[in-house]
Amino acid sequence: VDKLGDLRTPALLLDLESMNSNLQMMASHFCSKAVKLRPHFKNHQVPALAARQVQAGAIGITCARLEHAEALVEQGIKGIFIANEIAGENMIRHFADLSRQAPVMIAVDNAKIVCDMARIAGDRANELNVVVDVDVGLKRCGVAPGHDALSLTRTIVEKGLCFHGLMGYAGSVRLPPGPEKDRAARANLKPLLDTKDLIEGAGIAVEIVTCGGTGDYSITSTISGVTEIQAGSYLLMDAGYAPFAPEFLPALSVLSTVVSKTPGRRIVLDAGLKAHGFKDDMPVVKGNSGLRVSALHAEHAIVDILSPSVSVDVGDKIELWVAYLDPTIKLHERMYGTRNGLVEVVLKIER
Ligand SMILES: Cc1ncc(COP(=O)(O)O)c(C=O)c1O
């Protein structure tokens, strides 16, 4: 299939021009900086795009899941960091196996896990590369900053694992560019950088301080002490994030077909929750402000006709800008990379 009109719907479309513009925009921001980019994989889950990010200057790839790290290692991508916790004998064993193939780093926030890792790896504990995850206010994973983080770091060193540094992800700073965003991003990092000083003061080297996302990279990448940024959404962008990082273009849409029409009121598309995966924010109709998605049902999107001048009929194809990348991507097996209305490449999504 090479014409968009020939694709079965719903289908995930990647606008290659916009993606490339985002790739270059981020690469040029980092090319002259000491702080480096290790972009997050979970926002696209496409190994071929991860390879493009590395070609464009990224020092490796951040990911959230052990399976993704395994897939990336298999694809030959170097510098993998799992910015997330694992637990349980099985998972730790898999991580130890992976660590024998490639030096993958992983986040830890718990002394029990550190002890389990050391026990499972035995005399090869020094092959396990860990970063202490510090809770800088997201209230998700992460050990408390300060003495708790130092104590965990000491356990890591005592148990013979390889300690690399600290991570502090504060969640996306969803503020438009301006002084308030600047203040928020800096405030988020203070506990992380204070913890770095504390650990270094105790005589333990902190080689890596990783933080930041698409909403704050422009600020966090300029703060002394930070060594790398783990932004990910920037590459494809979604409608929810776009107002807060306007330098990046939305690149991912769901192609759908109008399957029903109530004239003057609404149309119904064949791309519902099973194609979008998220219903807190609605997807946005591409290139037609007279149509607004008002609800997502499992198999249908309900789209209100806002203006009588809108000409739309059953059988028409409609593109919807994705509202939230991560859960949407998870539902699809492939992305169709498009340029000038034609499919140029089909990209496999690692699920
Ligand atoms: C731990 C972590 N790091 C980095 C990111 C990427 O941030 P962003 O989506 O703002 O680019 C996310 C979320 O997407 C995350 O959960």
CSV table of N, CA, C and O in Angstrom, one decimal, residues 206-275:
chain,number,residue,atom,x,y,z
A,206,VAL,N,29.7,11.0,41.6
A,206,VAL,CA,28.4,11.0,40.9
A,206,VAL,C,28.6,11.4,39.4
A,206,VAL,O,28.8,12.5,39.1
A,207,GLU,N,28.7,10.4,38.6
A,207,GLU,CA,29.1,10.6,37.2
A,207,GLU,C,27.9,11.1,36.4
A,207,GLU,O,28.1,11.9,35.5
A,208,ILE,N,26.7,10.7,36.7
A,208,ILE,CA,25.5,11.0,35.9
A,208,ILE,C,24.5,11.7,36.8
A,208,ILE,O,24.2,11.2,37.9
A,209,VAL,N,23.9,12.8,36.3
A,209,VAL,CA,22.7,13.3,36.9
A,209,VAL,C,21.7,13.5,35.7
A,209,VAL,O,21.9,14.3,34.8
A,210,THR,N,20.7,12.6,35.7
A,210,THR,CA,19.8,12.6,34.5
A,210,THR,C,18.4,13.1,35.0
A,210,THR,O,17.9,12.7,36.1
A,211,CYS,N,17.7,13.9,34.2
A,211,CYS,CA,16.4,14.5,34.5
A,211,CYS,C,15.8,15.1,33.3
A,211,CYS,O,16.4,15.0,32.2
A,212,GLY,N,14.7,15.8,33.4
A,212,GLY,CA,14.2,16.6,32.4
A,212,GLY,C,13.4,15.9,31.3
A,212,GLY,O,13.6,14.7,31.0
A,213,GLY,N,12.4,16.7,30.8
A,213,GLY,CA,11.5,16.2,29.7
A,213,GLY,C,11.4,17.2,28.6
A,213,GLY,O,12.1,18.3,28.7
A,214,THR,N,10.4,17.0,27.8
A,214,THR,CA,10.2,17.9,26.6
A,214,THR,C,9.8,19.3,27.1
A,214,THR,O,10.1,20.3,26.5
A,215,GLY,N,9.0,19.3,28.2
A,215,GLY,CA,8.5,20.6,28.7
A,215,GLY,C,9.6,21.5,29.3
A,215,GLY,O,9.4,22.7,29.5
A,216,ASP,N,10.7,20.9,29.7
A,216,ASP,CA,11.7,21.7,30.5
A,216,ASP,C,13.1,21.5,30.0
A,216,ASP,O,14.0,22.2,30.6
A,217,TYR,N,13.4,20.8,28.9
A,217,TYR,CA,14.8,20.5,28.5
A,217,TYR,C,15.6,21.8,28.3
A,217,TYR,O,16.8,21.8,28.6
A,218,SER,N,14.9,22.8,27.8
A,218,SER,CA,15.6,24.0,27.4
A,218,SER,C,16.1,24.7,28.7
A,218,SER,O,17.1,25.5,28.6
A,219,ILE,N,15.5,24.4,29.8
A,219,ILE,CA,16.0,25.0,31.1
A,219,ILE,C,16.9,24.0,31.8
A,219,ILE,O,18.1,24.4,32.2
A,220,THR,N,16.5,22.8,31.9
A,220,THR,CA,17.3,21.8,32.7
A,220,THR,C,18.6,21.5,32.1
A,220,THR,O,19.6,21.2,32.8
A,221,SER,N,18.7,21.7,30.8
A,221,SER,CA,20.0,21.4,30.1
A,221,SER,C,21.0,22.5,30.3
A,221,SER,O,22.1,22.3,29.8
A,222,THR,N,20.6,23.6,30.9
A,222,THR,CA,21.6,24.7,31.1
A,222,THR,C,22.0,24.7,32.6
A,222,THR,O,22.8,25.6,33.0
A,223,ILE,N,21.5,23.8,33.4
A,223,ILE,CA,21.7,23.9,34.9
A,223,ILE,C,23.0,23.1,35.2
A,223,ILE,O,23.1,22.0,34.9
A,224,SER,N,23.9,23.8,35.9
A,224,SER,CA,25.2,23.2,36.2
A,224,SER,C,25.0,22.0,37.2
A,224,SER,O,24.2,22.1,38.1
A,225,GLY,N,25.6,20.9,36.9
A,225,GLY,CA,25.5,19.7,37.7
A,225,GLY,C,24.7,18.6,36.9
A,225,GLY,O,24.9,17.4,37.2
A,226,VAL,N,23.8,19.1,36.1
A,226,VAL,CA,23.0,18.1,35.3
A,226,VAL,C,23.9,17.6,34.2
A,226,VAL,O,24.6,18.4,33.5
A,227,THR,N,23.9,16.3,33.9
A,227,THR,CA,24.7,15.8,32.8
A,227,THR,C,23.9,15.3,31.6
A,227,THR,O,24.5,15.2,30.5
A,228,GLU,N,22.7,14.9,31.8
A,228,GLU,CA,21.9,14.5,30.7
A,228,GLU,C,20.4,14.6,30.9
A,228,GLU,O,19.9,14.7,32.0
A,229,ILE,N,19.7,14.7,29.7
A,229,ILE,CA,18.3,14.9,29.7
A,229,ILE,C,17.6,13.7,29.1
A,229,ILE,O,18.1,13.2,28.1
A,230,GLN,N,16.4,13.4,29.6
A,230,GLN,CA,15.7,12.2,29.1
A,230,GLN,C,14.4,12.5,28.4
A,230,GLN,O,13.5,11.7,28.5
A,231,ALA,N,14.3,13.6,27.8
A,231,ALA,CA,13.1,14.0,27.0
A,231,ALA,C,12.8,13.0,26.0
A,231,ALA,O,13.7,12.4,25.4
A,232,GLY,N,11.5,12.8,25.7
A,232,GLY,CA,11.1,11.8,24.7
A,232,GLY,C,10.0,12.2,23.8
A,232,GLY,O,9.9,12.0,22.6
A,233,SER,N,9.0,12.9,24.4
A,233,SER,CA,7.8,13.3,23.7
A,233,SER,C,8.1,14.2,22.5
A,233,SER,O,7.3,14.2,21.5
A,234,TYR,N,9.2,14.9,22.6
A,234,TYR,CA,9.5,15.9,21.5
A,234,TYR,C,9.5,15.4,20.1
A,234,TYR,O,9.2,16.1,19.2
A,235,LEU,N,9.9,14.1,20.0
A,235,LEU,CA,10.1,13.6,18.6
A,235,LEU,C,8.7,13.5,17.8
A,235,LEU,O,8.7,13.8,16.6
A,236,LEU,N,7.7,13.1,18.5
A,236,LEU,CA,6.4,12.9,17.8
A,236,LEU,C,5.4,13.9,18.3
A,236,LEU,O,4.4,14.3,17.5
A,237,MET,N,5.5,14.4,19.4
A,237,MET,CA,4.6,15.4,20.1
A,237,MET,C,3.1,15.0,20.0
A,237,MET,O,2.7,14.3,19.1
A,238,ASP,N,2.4,15.4,21.0
A,238,ASP,CA,1.0,15.1,21.0
A,238,ASP,C,0.2,16.4,21.3
A,238,ASP,O,0.8,17.4,21.7
A,239,ALA,N,-1.1,16.3,21.0
A,239,ALA,CA,-1.9,17.5,21.1
A,239,ALA,C,-1.9,18.1,22.5
A,239,ALA,O,-2.0,19.3,22.7
A,240,GLY,N,-1.8,17.2,23.5
A,240,GLY,CA,-1.9,17.6,24.9
A,240,GLY,C,-0.6,18.4,25.3
A,240,GLY,O,-0.7,19.3,26.1
A,241,TYR,N,0.5,18.0,24.7
A,241,TYR,CA,1.8,18.6,25.1
A,241,TYR,C,2.1,19.8,24.3
A,241,TYR,O,2.9,20.7,24.7
A,242,ALA,N,1.6,19.9,23.1
A,242,ALA,CA,2.1,20.8,22.1
A,242,ALA,C,2.1,22.3,22.6
A,242,ALA,O,3.1,23.0,22.3
A,243,PRO,N,1.1,22.8,23.3
A,243,PRO,CA,1.2,24.2,23.7
A,243,PRO,C,2.4,24.5,24.6
A,243,PRO,O,2.7,25.7,24.8
A,244,PHE,N,2.9,23.5,25.3
A,244,PHE,CA,4.0,23.7,26.2
A,244,PHE,C,5.4,23.6,25.7
A,244,PHE,O,6.4,23.8,26.4
A,245,ALA,N,5.5,23.1,24.5
A,245,ALA,CA,6.8,23.0,23.8
A,245,ALA,C,6.5,23.3,22.3
A,245,ALA,O,6.6,22.5,21.4
A,246,PRO,N,6.2,24.6,22.0
A,246,PRO,CA,5.7,25.0,20.7
A,246,PRO,C,6.7,24.9,19.6
A,246,PRO,O,6.4,25.0,18.4
A,247,GLU,N,8.0,24.7,20.0
A,247,GLU,CA,9.0,24.6,18.9
A,247,GLU,C,8.9,23.2,18.2
A,247,GLU,O,9.6,23.0,17.2
A,248,PHE,N,8.2,22.3,18.8
A,248,PHE,CA,8.1,20.9,18.2
A,248,PHE,C,6.7,20.8,17.5
A,248,PHE,O,5.7,21.3,18.0
A,249,LEU,N,6.7,20.0,16.4
A,249,LEU,CA,5.5,19.9,15.6
A,249,LEU,C,4.8,18.6,15.9
A,249,LEU,O,5.5,17.5,16.0
A,250,PRO,N,3.5,18.6,16.0
A,250,PRO,CA,2.8,17.3,16.1
A,250,PRO,C,3.1,16.4,14.9
A,250,PRO,O,3.1,16.9,13.7
A,251,ALA,N,3.4,15.2,15.0
A,251,ALA,CA,3.8,14.3,13.9
A,251,ALA,C,3.1,13.0,13.8
A,251,ALA,O,3.2,12.3,12.9
A,252,LEU,N,2.2,12.7,14.9
A,252,LEU,CA,1.6,11.4,14.9
A,252,LEU,C,0.1,11.6,14.9
A,252,LEU,O,-0.5,12.4,15.7
A,253,SER,N,-0.6,11.0,13.9
A,253,SER,CA,-2.0,11.1,13.8
A,253,SER,C,-2.6,9.7,13.6
A,253,SER,O,-1.9,8.7,13.2
A,254,VAL,N,-3.9,9.6,13.8
A,254,VAL,CA,-4.6,8.3,13.5
A,254,VAL,C,-5.5,8.6,12.3
A,254,VAL,O,-6.4,9.5,12.4
A,255,LEU,N,-5.3,7.9,11.3
A,255,LEU,CA,-6.1,7.9,10.1
A,255,LEU,C,-7.4,7.1,10.3
A,255,LEU,O,-7.3,6.0,10.8
A,256,SER,N,-8.5,7.8,10.1
A,256,SER,CA,-9.8,7.1,10.3
A,256,SER,C,-10.8,7.3,9.2
A,256,SER,O,-10.5,8.2,8.3
A,257,THR,N,-11.9,6.6,9.2
A,257,THR,CA,-12.9,6.8,8.1
A,257,THR,C,-14.2,7.2,8.8
A,257,THR,O,-14.6,6.7,9.8
A,258,VAL,N,-14.9,8.1,8.1
A,258,VAL,CA,-16.3,8.5,8.5
A,258,VAL,C,-17.2,7.3,8.2
A,258,VAL,O,-17.4,7.0,7.0
A,259,VAL,N,-17.8,6.7,9.3
A,259,VAL,CA,-18.7,5.5,9.0
A,259,VAL,C,-20.2,5.9,9.2
A,259,VAL,O,-21.0,5.1,8.9
A,260,SER,N,-20.4,7.1,9.8
A,260,SER,CA,-21.8,7.4,10.0
A,260,SER,C,-21.9,9.0,10.1
A,260,SER,O,-21.0,9.6,10.5
A,261,LYS,N,-23.1,9.5,9.7
A,261,LYS,CA,-23.2,10.9,9.7
A,261,LYS,C,-24.7,11.3,10.1
A,261,LYS,O,-25.6,10.7,9.5
A,262,THR,N,-24.8,12.2,11.0
A,262,THR,CA,-26.1,12.8,11.3
A,262,THR,C,-26.0,14.2,10.8
A,262,THR,O,-25.4,15.0,11.5
A,263,PRO,N,-26.6,14.5,9.6
A,263,PRO,CA,-26.3,15.8,9.0
A,263,PRO,C,-26.5,17.0,9.9
A,263,PRO,O,-27.5,17.1,10.7
A,264,GLY,N,-25.5,17.9,9.9
A,264,GLY,CA,-25.6,19.2,10.7
A,264,GLY,C,-25.2,18.9,12.1
A,264,GLY,O,-25.1,19.9,12.9
A,265,ARG,N,-25.1,17.7,12.6
A,265,ARG,CA,-24.9,17.4,14.0
A,265,ARG,C,-23.5,16.8,14.2
A,265,ARG,O,-22.7,17.4,14.9
A,266,ARG,N,-23.4,15.6,13.7
A,266,ARG,CA,-22.1,14.9,14.0
A,266,ARG,C,-21.8,13.8,12.9
A,266,ARG,O,-22.6,13.4,12.1
A,267,ILE,N,-20.5,13.5,12.9
A,267,ILE,CA,-20.1,12.3,12.2
A,267,ILE,C,-19.5,11.3,13.2
A,267,ILE,O,-19.1,11.7,14.3
A,268,VAL,N,-19.4,10.1,12.8
A,268,VAL,CA,-18.7,9.1,13.6
A,268,VAL,C,-17.6,8.4,12.9
A,268,VAL,O,-17.8,8.1,11.7
A,269,LEU,N,-16.4,8.3,13.5
A,269,LEU,CA,-15.3,7.7,12.9
A,269,LEU,C,-15.0,6.3,13.5
A,269,LEU,O,-15.4,6.0,14.6
A,270,ASP,N,-14.3,5.5,12.7
A,270,ASP,CA,-14.0,4.2,13.1
A,270,ASP,C,-12.7,4.1,14.0
A,270,ASP,O,-12.1,3.0,14.1
A,271,ALA,N,-12.4,5.1,14.7
A,271,ALA,CA,-11.2,5.1,15.5
A,271,ALA,C,-11.5,5.6,16.9
A,271,ALA,O,-11.5,6.8,17.2
A,272,GLY,N,-11.9,4.7,17.8
A,272,GLY,CA,-12.3,5.0,19.1
A,272,GLY,C,-11.1,4.8,20.1
A,272,GLY,O,-10.0,4.9,19.8
A,273,LEU,N,-11.5,4.4,21.3
A,273,LEU,CA,-10.6,4.3,22.4
A,273,LEU,C,-9.6,3.2,22.1
A,273,LEU,O,-8.4,3.2,22.6
A,274,LYS,N,-10.0,2.2,21.3
A,274,LYS,CA,-9.1,1.1,21.0
A,274,LYS,C,-8.0,1.5,20.0
A,274,LYS,O,-7.0,0.8,19.7
A,275,ALA,N,-8.2,2.7,19.4
A,275,ALA,CA,-7.1,3.3,18.6
A,275,ALA,C,-6.4,4.4,19.2
A,275,ALA,O,-5.3,4.8,18.8
